[in-house]
XYZ file of C-alpha atoms in Angstrom:
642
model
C 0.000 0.000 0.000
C 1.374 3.623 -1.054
C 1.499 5.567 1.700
C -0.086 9.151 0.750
C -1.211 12.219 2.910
C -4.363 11.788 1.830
C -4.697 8.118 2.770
C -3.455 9.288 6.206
C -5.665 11.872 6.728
C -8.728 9.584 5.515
C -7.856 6.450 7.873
C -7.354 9.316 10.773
C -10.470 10.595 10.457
C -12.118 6.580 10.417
C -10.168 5.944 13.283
C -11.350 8.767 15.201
C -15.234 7.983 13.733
C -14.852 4.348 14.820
C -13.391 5.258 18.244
C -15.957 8.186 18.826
C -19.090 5.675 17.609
C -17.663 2.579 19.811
C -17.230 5.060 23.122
C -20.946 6.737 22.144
C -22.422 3.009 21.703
C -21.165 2.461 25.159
C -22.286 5.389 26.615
C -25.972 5.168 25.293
C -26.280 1.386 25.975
C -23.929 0.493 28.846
C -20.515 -1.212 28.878
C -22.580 -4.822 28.645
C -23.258 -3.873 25.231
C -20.394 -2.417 23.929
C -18.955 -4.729 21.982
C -21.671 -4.955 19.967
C -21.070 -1.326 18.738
C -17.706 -2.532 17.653
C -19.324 -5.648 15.592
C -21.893 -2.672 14.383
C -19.269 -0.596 12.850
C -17.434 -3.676 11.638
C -20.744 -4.191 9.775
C -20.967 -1.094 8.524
C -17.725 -0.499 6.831
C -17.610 -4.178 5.248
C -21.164 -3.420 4.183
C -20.205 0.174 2.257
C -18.885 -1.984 -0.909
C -22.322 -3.427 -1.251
C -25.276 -1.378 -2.234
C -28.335 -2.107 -0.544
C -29.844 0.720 -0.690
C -32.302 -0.425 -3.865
C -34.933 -2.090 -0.454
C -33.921 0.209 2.680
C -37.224 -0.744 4.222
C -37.114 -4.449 3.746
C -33.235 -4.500 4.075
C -33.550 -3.241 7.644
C -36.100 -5.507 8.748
C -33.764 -8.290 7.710
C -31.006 -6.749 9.386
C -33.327 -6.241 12.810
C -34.883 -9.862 12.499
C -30.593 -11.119 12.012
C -29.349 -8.973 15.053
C -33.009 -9.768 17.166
C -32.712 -13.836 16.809
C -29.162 -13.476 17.820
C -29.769 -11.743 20.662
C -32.103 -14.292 21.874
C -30.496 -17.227 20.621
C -27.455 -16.304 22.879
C -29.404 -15.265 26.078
C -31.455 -19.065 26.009
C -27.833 -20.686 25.790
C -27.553 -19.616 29.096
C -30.152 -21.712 30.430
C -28.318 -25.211 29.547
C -25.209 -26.443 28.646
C -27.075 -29.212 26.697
C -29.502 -26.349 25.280
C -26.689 -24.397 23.532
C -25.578 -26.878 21.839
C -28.616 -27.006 19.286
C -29.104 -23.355 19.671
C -25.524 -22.788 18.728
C -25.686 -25.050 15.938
C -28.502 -23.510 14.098
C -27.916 -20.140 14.649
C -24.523 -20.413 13.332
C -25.697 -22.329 10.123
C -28.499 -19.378 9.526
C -25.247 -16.391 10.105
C -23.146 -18.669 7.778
C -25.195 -19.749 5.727
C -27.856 -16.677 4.570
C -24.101 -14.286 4.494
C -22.237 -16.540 1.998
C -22.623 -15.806 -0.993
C -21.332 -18.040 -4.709
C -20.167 -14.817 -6.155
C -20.166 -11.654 -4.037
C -17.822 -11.228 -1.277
C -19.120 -12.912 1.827
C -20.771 -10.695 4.983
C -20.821 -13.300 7.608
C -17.731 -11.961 9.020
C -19.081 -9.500 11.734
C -22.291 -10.804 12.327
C -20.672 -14.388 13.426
C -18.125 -11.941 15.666
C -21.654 -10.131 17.212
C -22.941 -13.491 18.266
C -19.597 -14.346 19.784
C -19.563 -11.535 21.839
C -23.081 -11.737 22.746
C -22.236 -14.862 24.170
C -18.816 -13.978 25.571
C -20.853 -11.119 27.756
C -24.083 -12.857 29.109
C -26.635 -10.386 30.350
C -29.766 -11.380 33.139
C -33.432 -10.967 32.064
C -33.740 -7.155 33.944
C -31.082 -6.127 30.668
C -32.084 -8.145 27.983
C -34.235 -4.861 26.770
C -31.973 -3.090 26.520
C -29.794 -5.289 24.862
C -32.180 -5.901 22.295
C -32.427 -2.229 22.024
C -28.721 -1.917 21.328
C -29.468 -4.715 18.553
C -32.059 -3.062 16.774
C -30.501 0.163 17.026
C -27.090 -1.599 15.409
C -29.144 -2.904 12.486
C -30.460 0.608 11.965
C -27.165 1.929 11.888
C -25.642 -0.045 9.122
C -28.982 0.919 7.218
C -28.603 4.341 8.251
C -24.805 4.482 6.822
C -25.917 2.747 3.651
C -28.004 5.904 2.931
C -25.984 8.374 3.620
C -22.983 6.252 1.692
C -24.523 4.322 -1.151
C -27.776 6.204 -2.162
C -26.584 7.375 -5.438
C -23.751 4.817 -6.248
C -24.335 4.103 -9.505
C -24.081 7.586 -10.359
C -21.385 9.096 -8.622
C -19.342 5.272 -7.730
C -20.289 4.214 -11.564
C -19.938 7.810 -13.316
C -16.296 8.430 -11.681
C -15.375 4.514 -12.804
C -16.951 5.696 -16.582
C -14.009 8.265 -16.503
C -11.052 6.245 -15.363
C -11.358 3.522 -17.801
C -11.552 6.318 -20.622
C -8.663 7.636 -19.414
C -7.158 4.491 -18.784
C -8.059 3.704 -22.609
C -6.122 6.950 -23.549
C -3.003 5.859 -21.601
C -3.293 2.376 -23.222
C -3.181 4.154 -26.833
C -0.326 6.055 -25.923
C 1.876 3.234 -24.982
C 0.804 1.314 -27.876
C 2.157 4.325 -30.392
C 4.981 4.079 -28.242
C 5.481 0.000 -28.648
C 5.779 0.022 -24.727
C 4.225 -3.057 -22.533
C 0.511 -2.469 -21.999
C -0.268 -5.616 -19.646
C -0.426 -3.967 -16.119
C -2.840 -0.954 -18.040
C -5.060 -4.085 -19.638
C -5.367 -5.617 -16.163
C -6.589 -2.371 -14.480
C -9.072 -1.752 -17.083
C -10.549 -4.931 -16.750
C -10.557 -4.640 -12.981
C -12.131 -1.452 -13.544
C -15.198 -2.605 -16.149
C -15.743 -5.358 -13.419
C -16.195 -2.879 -10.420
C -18.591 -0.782 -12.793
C -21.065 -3.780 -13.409
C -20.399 -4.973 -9.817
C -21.991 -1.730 -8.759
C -24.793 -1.571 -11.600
C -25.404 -5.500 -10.506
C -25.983 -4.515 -6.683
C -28.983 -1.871 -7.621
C -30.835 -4.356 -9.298
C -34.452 -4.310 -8.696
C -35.373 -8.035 -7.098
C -31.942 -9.223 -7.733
C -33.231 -9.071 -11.812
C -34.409 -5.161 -13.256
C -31.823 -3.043 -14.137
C -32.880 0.571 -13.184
C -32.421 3.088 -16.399
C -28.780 4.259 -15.478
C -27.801 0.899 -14.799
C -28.355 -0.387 -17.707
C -27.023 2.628 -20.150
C -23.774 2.456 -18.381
C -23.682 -1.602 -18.784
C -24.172 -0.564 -22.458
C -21.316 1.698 -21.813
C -19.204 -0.564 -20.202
C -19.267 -2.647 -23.685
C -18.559 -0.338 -25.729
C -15.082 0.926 -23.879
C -14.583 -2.643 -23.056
C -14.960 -3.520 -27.052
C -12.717 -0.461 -27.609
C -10.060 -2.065 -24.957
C -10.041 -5.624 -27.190
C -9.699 -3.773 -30.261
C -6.614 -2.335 -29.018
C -5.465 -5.588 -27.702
C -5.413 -7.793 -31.380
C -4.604 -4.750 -33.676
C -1.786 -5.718 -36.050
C 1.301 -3.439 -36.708
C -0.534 -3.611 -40.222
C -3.904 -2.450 -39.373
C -2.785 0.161 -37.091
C -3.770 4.041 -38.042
C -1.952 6.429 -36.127
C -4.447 9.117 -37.775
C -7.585 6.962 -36.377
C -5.711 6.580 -33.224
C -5.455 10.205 -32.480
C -9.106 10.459 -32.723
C -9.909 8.239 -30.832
C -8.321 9.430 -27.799
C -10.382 13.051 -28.328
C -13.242 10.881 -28.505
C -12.691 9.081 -25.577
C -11.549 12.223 -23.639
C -14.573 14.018 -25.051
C -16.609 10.843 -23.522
C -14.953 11.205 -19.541
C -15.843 15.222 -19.685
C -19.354 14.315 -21.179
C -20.368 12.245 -18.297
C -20.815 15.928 -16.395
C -20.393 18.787 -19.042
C -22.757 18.540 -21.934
C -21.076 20.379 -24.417
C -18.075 18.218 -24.231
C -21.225 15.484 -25.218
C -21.953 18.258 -27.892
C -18.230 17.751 -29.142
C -18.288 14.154 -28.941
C -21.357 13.906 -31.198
C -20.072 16.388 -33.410
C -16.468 14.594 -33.335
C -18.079 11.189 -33.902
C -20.147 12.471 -37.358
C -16.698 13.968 -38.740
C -14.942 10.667 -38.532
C -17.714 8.822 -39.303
C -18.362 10.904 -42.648
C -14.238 10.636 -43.453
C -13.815 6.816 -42.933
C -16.821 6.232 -45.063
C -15.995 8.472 -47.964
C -12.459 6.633 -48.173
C -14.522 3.721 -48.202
C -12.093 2.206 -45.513
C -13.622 -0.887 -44.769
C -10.596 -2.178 -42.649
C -11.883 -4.616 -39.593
C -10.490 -2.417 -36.648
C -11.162 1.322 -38.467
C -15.102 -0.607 -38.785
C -15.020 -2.036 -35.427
C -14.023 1.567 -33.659
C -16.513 3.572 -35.268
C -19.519 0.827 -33.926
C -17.970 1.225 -30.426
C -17.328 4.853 -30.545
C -20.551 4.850 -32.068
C -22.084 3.051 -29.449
C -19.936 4.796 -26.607
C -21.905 8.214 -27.798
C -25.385 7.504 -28.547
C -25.267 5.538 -24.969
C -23.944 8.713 -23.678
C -26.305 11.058 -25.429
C -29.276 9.013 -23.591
C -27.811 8.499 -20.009
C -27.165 12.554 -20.017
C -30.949 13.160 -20.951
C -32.448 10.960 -18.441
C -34.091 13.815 -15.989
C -33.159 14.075 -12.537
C -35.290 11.358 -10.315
C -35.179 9.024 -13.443
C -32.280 7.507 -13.160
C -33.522 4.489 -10.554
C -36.617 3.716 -12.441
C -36.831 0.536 -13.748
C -38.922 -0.681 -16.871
C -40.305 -4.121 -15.919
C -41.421 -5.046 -19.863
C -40.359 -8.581 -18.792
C -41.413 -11.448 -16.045
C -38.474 -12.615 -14.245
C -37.635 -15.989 -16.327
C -37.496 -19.043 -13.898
C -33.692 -19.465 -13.739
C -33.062 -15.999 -12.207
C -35.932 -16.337 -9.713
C -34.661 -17.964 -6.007
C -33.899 -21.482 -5.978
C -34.329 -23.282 -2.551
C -30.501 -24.348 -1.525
C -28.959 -25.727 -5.096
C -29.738 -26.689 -8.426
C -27.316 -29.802 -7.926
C -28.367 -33.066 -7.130
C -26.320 -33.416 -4.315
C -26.020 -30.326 -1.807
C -22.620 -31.912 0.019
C -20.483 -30.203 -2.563
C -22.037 -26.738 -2.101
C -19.598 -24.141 -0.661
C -22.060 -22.575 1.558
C -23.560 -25.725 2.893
C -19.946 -27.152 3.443
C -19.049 -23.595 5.341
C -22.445 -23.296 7.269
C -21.944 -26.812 8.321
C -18.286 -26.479 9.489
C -19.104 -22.961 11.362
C -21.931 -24.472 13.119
C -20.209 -27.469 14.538
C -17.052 -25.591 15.444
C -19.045 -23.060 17.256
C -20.903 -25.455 18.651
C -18.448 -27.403 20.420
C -16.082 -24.943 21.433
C -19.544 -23.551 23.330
C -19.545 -26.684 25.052
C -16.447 -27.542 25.820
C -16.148 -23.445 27.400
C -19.497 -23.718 29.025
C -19.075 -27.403 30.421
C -15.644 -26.776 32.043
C -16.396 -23.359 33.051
C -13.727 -21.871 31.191
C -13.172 -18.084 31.711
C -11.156 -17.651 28.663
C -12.312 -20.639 26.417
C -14.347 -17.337 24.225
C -10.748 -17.086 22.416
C -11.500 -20.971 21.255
C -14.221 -19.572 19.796
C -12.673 -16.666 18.333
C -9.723 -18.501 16.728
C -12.427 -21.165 15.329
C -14.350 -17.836 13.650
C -10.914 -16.796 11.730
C -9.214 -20.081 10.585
C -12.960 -21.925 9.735
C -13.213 -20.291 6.143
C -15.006 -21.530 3.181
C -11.802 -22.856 0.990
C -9.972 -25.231 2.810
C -6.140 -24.411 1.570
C -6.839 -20.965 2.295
C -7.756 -22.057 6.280
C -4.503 -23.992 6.280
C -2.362 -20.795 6.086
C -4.772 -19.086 8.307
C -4.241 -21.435 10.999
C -0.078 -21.107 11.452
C -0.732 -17.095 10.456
C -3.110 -17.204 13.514
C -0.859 -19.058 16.352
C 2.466 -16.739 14.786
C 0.277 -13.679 15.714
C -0.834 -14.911 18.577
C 2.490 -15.547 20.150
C 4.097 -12.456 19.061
C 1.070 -10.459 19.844
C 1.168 -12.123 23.516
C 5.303 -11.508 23.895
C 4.575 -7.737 22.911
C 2.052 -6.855 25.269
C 3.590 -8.491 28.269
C 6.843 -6.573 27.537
C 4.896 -3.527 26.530
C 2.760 -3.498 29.667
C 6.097 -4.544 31.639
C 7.593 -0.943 30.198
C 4.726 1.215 30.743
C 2.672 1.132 33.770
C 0.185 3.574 34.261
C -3.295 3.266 32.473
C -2.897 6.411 30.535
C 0.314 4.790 29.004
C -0.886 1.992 28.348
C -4.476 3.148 26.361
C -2.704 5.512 24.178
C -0.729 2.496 23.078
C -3.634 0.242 22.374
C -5.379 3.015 20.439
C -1.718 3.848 18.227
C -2.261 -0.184 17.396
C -5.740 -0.335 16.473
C -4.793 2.880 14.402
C -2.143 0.717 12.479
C -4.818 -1.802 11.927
C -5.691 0.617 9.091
C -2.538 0.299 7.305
C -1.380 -3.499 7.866
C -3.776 -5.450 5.410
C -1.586 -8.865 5.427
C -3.526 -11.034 7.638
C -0.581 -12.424 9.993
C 0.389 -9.315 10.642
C -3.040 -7.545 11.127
C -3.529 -10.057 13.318
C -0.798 -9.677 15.556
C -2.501 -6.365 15.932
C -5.619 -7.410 16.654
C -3.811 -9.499 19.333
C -2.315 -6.936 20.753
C -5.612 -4.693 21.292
C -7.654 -7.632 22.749
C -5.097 -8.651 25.530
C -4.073 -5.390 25.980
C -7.806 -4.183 26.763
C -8.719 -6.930 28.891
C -5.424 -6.467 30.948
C -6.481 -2.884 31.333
C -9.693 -4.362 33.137
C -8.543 -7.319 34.730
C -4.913 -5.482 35.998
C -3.497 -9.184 35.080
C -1.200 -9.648 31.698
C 1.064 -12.956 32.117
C -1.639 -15.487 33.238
C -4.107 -14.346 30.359
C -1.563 -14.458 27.914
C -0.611 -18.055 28.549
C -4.189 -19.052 28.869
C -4.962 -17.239 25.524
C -1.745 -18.768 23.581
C -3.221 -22.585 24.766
C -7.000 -21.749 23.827
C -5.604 -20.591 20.161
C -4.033 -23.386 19.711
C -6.911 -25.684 20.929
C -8.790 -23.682 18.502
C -6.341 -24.170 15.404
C -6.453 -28.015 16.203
C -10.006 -28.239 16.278
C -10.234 -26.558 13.330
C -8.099 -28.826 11.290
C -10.302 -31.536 12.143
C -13.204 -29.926 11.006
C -12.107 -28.559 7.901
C -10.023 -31.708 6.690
C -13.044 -34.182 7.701
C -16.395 -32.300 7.678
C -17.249 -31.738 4.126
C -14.065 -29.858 3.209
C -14.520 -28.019 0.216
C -11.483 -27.391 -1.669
C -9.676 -24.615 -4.398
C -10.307 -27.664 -7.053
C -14.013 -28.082 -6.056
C -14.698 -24.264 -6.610
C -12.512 -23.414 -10.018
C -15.049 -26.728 -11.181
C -18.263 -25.504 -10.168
C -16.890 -21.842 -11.361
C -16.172 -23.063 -14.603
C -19.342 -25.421 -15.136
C -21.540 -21.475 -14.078
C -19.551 -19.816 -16.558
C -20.128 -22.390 -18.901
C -23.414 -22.580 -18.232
C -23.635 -18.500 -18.612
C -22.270 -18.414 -21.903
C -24.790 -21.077 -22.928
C -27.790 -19.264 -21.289
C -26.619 -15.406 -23.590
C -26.533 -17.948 -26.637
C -30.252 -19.501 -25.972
C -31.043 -15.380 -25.630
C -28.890 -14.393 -28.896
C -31.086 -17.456 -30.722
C -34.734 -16.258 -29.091
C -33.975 -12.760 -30.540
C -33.095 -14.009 -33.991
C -36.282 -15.890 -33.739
C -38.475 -13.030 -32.594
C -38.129 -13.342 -28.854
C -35.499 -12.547 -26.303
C -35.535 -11.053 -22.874
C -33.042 -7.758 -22.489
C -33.178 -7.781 -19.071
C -31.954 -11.373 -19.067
C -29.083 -10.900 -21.295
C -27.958 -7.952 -18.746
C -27.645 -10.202 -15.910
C -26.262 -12.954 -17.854
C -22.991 -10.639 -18.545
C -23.222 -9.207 -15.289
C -23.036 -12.359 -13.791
C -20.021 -14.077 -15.939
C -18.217 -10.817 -14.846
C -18.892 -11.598 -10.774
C -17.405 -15.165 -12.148
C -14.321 -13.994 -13.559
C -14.071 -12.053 -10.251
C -14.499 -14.895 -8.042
C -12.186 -16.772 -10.319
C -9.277 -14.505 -9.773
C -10.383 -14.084 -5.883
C -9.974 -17.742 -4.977
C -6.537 -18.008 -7.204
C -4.560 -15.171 -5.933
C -1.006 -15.371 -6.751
C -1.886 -19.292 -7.982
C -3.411 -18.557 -11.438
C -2.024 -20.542 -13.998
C -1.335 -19.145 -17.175
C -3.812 -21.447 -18.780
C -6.403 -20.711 -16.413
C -6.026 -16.860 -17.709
C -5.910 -17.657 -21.141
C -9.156 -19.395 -20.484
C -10.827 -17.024 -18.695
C -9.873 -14.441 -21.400
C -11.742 -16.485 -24.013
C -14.807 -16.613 -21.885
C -15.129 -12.984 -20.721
C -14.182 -11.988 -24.698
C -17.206 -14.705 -25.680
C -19.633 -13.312 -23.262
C -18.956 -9.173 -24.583
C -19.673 -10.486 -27.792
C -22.666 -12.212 -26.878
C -23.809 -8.901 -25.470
C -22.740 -7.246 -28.250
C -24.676 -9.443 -31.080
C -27.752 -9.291 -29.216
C -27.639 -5.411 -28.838
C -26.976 -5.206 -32.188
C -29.723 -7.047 -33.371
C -31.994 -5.201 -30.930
C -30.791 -1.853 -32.665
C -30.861 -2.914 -36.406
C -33.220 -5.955 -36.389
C -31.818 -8.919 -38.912
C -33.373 -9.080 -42.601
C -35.501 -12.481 -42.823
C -33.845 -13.691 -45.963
C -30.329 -13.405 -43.783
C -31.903 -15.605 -40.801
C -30.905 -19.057 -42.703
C -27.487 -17.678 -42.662
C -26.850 -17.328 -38.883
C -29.177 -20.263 -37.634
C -26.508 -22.926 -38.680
C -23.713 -20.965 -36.689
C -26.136 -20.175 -33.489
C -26.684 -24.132 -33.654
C -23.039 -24.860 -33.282
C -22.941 -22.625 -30.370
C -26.091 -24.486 -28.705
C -24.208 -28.106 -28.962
C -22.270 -27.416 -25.723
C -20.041 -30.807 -26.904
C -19.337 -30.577 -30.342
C -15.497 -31.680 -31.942
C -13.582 -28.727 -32.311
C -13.049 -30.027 -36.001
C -17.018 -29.550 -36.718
C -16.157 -25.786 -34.700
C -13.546 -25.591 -37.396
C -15.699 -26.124 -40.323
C -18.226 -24.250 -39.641
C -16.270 -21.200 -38.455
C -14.869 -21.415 -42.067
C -18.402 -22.166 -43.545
C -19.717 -18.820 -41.597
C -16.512 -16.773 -42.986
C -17.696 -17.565 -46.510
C -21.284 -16.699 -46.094
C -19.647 -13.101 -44.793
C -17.886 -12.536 -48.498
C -21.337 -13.676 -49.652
C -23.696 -11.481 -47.780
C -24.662 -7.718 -49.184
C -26.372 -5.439 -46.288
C -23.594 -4.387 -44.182
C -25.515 -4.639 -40.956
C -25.825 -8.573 -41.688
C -22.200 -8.874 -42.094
C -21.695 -7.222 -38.795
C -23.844 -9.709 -36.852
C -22.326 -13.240 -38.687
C -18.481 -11.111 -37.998
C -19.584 -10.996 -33.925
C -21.181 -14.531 -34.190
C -18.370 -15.652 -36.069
C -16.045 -14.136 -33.122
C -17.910 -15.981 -30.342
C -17.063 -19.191 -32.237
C -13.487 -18.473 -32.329
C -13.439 -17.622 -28.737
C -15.350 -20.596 -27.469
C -13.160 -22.581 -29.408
C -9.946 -21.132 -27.967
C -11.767 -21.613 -24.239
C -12.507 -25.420 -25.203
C -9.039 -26.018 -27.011
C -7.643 -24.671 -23.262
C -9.924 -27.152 -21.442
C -8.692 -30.132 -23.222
C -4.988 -29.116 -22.907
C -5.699 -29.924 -19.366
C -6.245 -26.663 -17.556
């Protein structure tokens, strides 16, 4: 991480909110209750990278039925030891398993640390109200941040990522004139398209209806991303340094136009001149035709999403019924449920939980909580990833011990001592590696119970031994309870994105027939993009370069996919021409054909091209045509063994 003033200043002025929100939390609803505030806030900031604002009302109510059964749940495990142990169990499994999630980043995090606390600090019936209070009044602050934080996402979040992948665009063009390597550029343009549609995907209106802005700047998102492969297979022979030119004042012209309308103005006008020029030389090169459809695209996309009037931008135009396959399933479309990754983590988390409870609350163990704590950070959903958790999480908790106690051996009054546990959970900020975050987070939590207790070297000890009791147990239950490994997820990845690719073909073929659902190709693309994501999430730093290649092939497929049925949309297909692309749309529906029949028709299709007048026919068998080659590039990767 680059350290900059204005990163400093930013994570100051967190620090300070989270300290001043954590001290108020404890003021309004006692020191019983305090921790809480500190899962709240740890809710709160994980929860600012999703949008939820689309269903505030019915988004809270989740949020204050979540926080209200927890509270509950914990208070009737203190009835019975042999009570908790089912009560544990399923409310773990709900946490885990309703805050897991196949694509998006999981949220389970500080909701499983809120029940942990709630049954580290026990409270008697007299303060369960307001304990409940505290919980409801939690679940209405995460709502209340997500309103103040996430209201308008999609235009400010998705308008400022609009402009940084045009200018990232610009910078690519310059170091191709310049023959200089473009590969770290390609990657953060990618990484930005995906954040764009991550956003637009999050406003979606029952998880399916794009809102108006949301789906122009998906349209958007194309077009640059179009513009970005262009750039990426141009030959040294194709290139125009003339064409190049203008296409960087287009595509500065297109970040200004976002909020200055007559740089829009100068786009469109820009746009007719080249338009006019290229088609008077009648240059009918492949990458000076495929530029002026994007740039083409790029504007009139921008022309519309300027016009939309203010308080129009979230409406949504439900033309379509949700189709069956994006409605809720119950738990999995699989036969078998054992190989799902959030039954496998619910599972796990449950019965870890649950028998570190009982094994605490049986033996009366004063400090067995940190069993449970340790259990919460190692259990994770991939199992090779909990395997370097676990000796990250005994290194940090040794060195975190050994600095305290020689920390609180130097400094001895409590005014000393506070100002040093605040300067570490200040650094928290800044260390993002988990071992040593965690050695950190170590050093707070012993620290502030020391403060309380007055007692450092016996807590410590005890602490070290219950980590390690947790690690152990751990092991157990990830190796033997339905472990779900790296290999289990890049399949089931693969066989969605597979499947996703299929699904944008079925809706390429119903709108060549007549049909087709627009809303459902959105989501489609939205959702092979949250794949990719996940892809490259799970593989950090293991990625093979196969793997890549492959995933290259599928996210170029799936553009095109989007592309073709856009494009038919726009300029319809003549019914003469239909015989013409049916033959290639039915080589894209046989999910196992040899690649030698892929071969032979790709070759058949090319010829049909040469053969076909209306220019706007051409362009749709070129794109179909281009999905072919891609899916057989992906499918020539598979059987290499990837």
């Amino acid at each position: 991480m680059k350290l900059t003033k204005k990163l400093i200043i930013s994570n100051t002025i967190l620090f300070i909110f989270i300290i001043g929100f954590v001290v108020g939390f404890g003021a309004l609803f006692g020191n019983e209750n305090i921790l809480i505030g500190v899962s709240t806030i740890t809710a709160m900031l994980m929860l600012l990278e999703r949008d939820l604002t689309s269903h505030p009302v019915s988004n809270t109510m989740k949020f204050i039925a979540l926080n209200v059964f927890m509270g509950i749940a914990a208070y009737l495990t203190g009835f019975n030891v042999w009570l908790a142990v089912p009560i544990n169990l399923i409310t773990m499994f709900v946490i885990s398993y309703s805050l897991l999630f196949n694509l998006k980043n999981p949220l389970y995090l500080p909701f499983t640390l809120q029940y942990l606390f709630l049954l580290a600090m026990p409270v008697a019936a007299d303060a369960m109200p307001m304990r409940l209070g505290s919980l409801v009044f939690g679940a209405l602050a995460i709502m209340g941040v997500q309103m103040i934080a996430n209201r308008n996402k999609v235009q400010k979040s998705g308008s400022k990522k609009v402009q940084l992948i045009c200018n990232a665009l610009i910078e690519k063009i310059r170091l191709l004139q310049t023959g200089e390597p473009r590969e770290d550029i390609t990657t953060q343009i990618a990484s930005d398209i995906n954040s764009l549609r991550s956003i637009i995907y999050d406003k979606r209106e029952e998880n399916y209806y794009l809102t108006e802005e949301g789906r122009l700047k998906l349209n958007i998102s194309v077009a640059l991303e179009k513009i970005d492969i262009l750039l990426d297979d141009v030959t040294e022979e194709e290139l125009d340094q003339k064409l190049l030119e203008e296409v960087i004042l287009t595509l500065q012209l297109a970040a200004d136009s976002i909020h200055d309308k007559e740089a829009l103005a100068a786009l469109e006008e820009s746009f007719d001149t080249m338009l006019k020029k290229y088609k008077a030389e009648h240059n009918h090169k492949l990458f000076v035709l495929g530029m002026l459809n994007h740039i083409g695209s790029l504007q009139l996309n921008l022309k519309e999403l300027t016009s939309i009037e203010k308080g129009q931008a979230n409406v949504v135009k439900r033309l379509e019924q949700i189709p069956k396959k994006f409605q809720k399933l119950t738990i999995s479309e699989k036969k078998s449920h054992t190989n799902s990754i959030k039954i496998s983590y619910a599972i796990r988390m449950a019965i870890g939980i649950s028998i570190a409870g009982f094994i605490t609350d049986f033996f009366d163990l004063a400090e067995g909580r940190w069993m449970m704590f340790t259990l919460m950070s190692v259990i994770i959903p991939l199992y090779e990833q909990s395997k370097k958790k676990m000796r990250d999480r005994i290194f940090a908790t040794i060195v975190g011990s050994v600095a305290v106690t020689l920390s609180f051996m130097v400094f001895h009054s409590n005014t000393a001592r506070s100002i040093i546990l605040m300067f570490s959970g200040y650094l928290m900020s800044y260390v993002k590696t988990y071992r040593y975050n965690t050695i950190l987070v170590t050093f707070s939590a012993i620290g502030s119970v020391a403060l309380i207790t007055g007692t450092t070297h016996v807590l410590t000890f005890e602490r070290v031994l219950f980590v390690i009791a947790g690690v152990v147990l751990a092991l157990l239950i990830n190796k033997f309870i339905l472990p779900y490994k790296l290999e289990d997820a890049n399949r089931d990845l693969r066989e969605m994105y597979e499947d996703t690719i299929f699904e944008m073909t079925v809706e390429v073929d119903r709108k060549v027939k007549g049909g087709g659902n627009e809303h459902a190709i959105k989501n489609l693309l939205l959702i092979a993009n949250m794949i990719e994501d996940r892809v490259k999430l799970n593989n950090q730093g293991a990625q093979s370069k196969e793997s890549m290649t492959w995933l290259k092939h599928q996210r170029r497929a799936a553009t095109t996919l989007f592309e073709l049925y856009g494009w038919l949309h726009q300029h319809g297909l003549r019914e003469s021409n239909i015989p013409a692309i049916t033959p290639g749309l039915e080589v894209l529906l046989q999910r196992t054909i040899p690649e030698s029949e892929m071969e032979q028709a790709i070759t058949e299709m090319e010829e049909v091209i040469h053969a076909t007048p209306r220019i706007e026919d051409r362009m749709v068998l070129s794109m179909l045509v281009e999905v072919m080659k891609e899916l057989k590039g992906s499918r020539s990767v598979m059987d290499d063994g990837m």
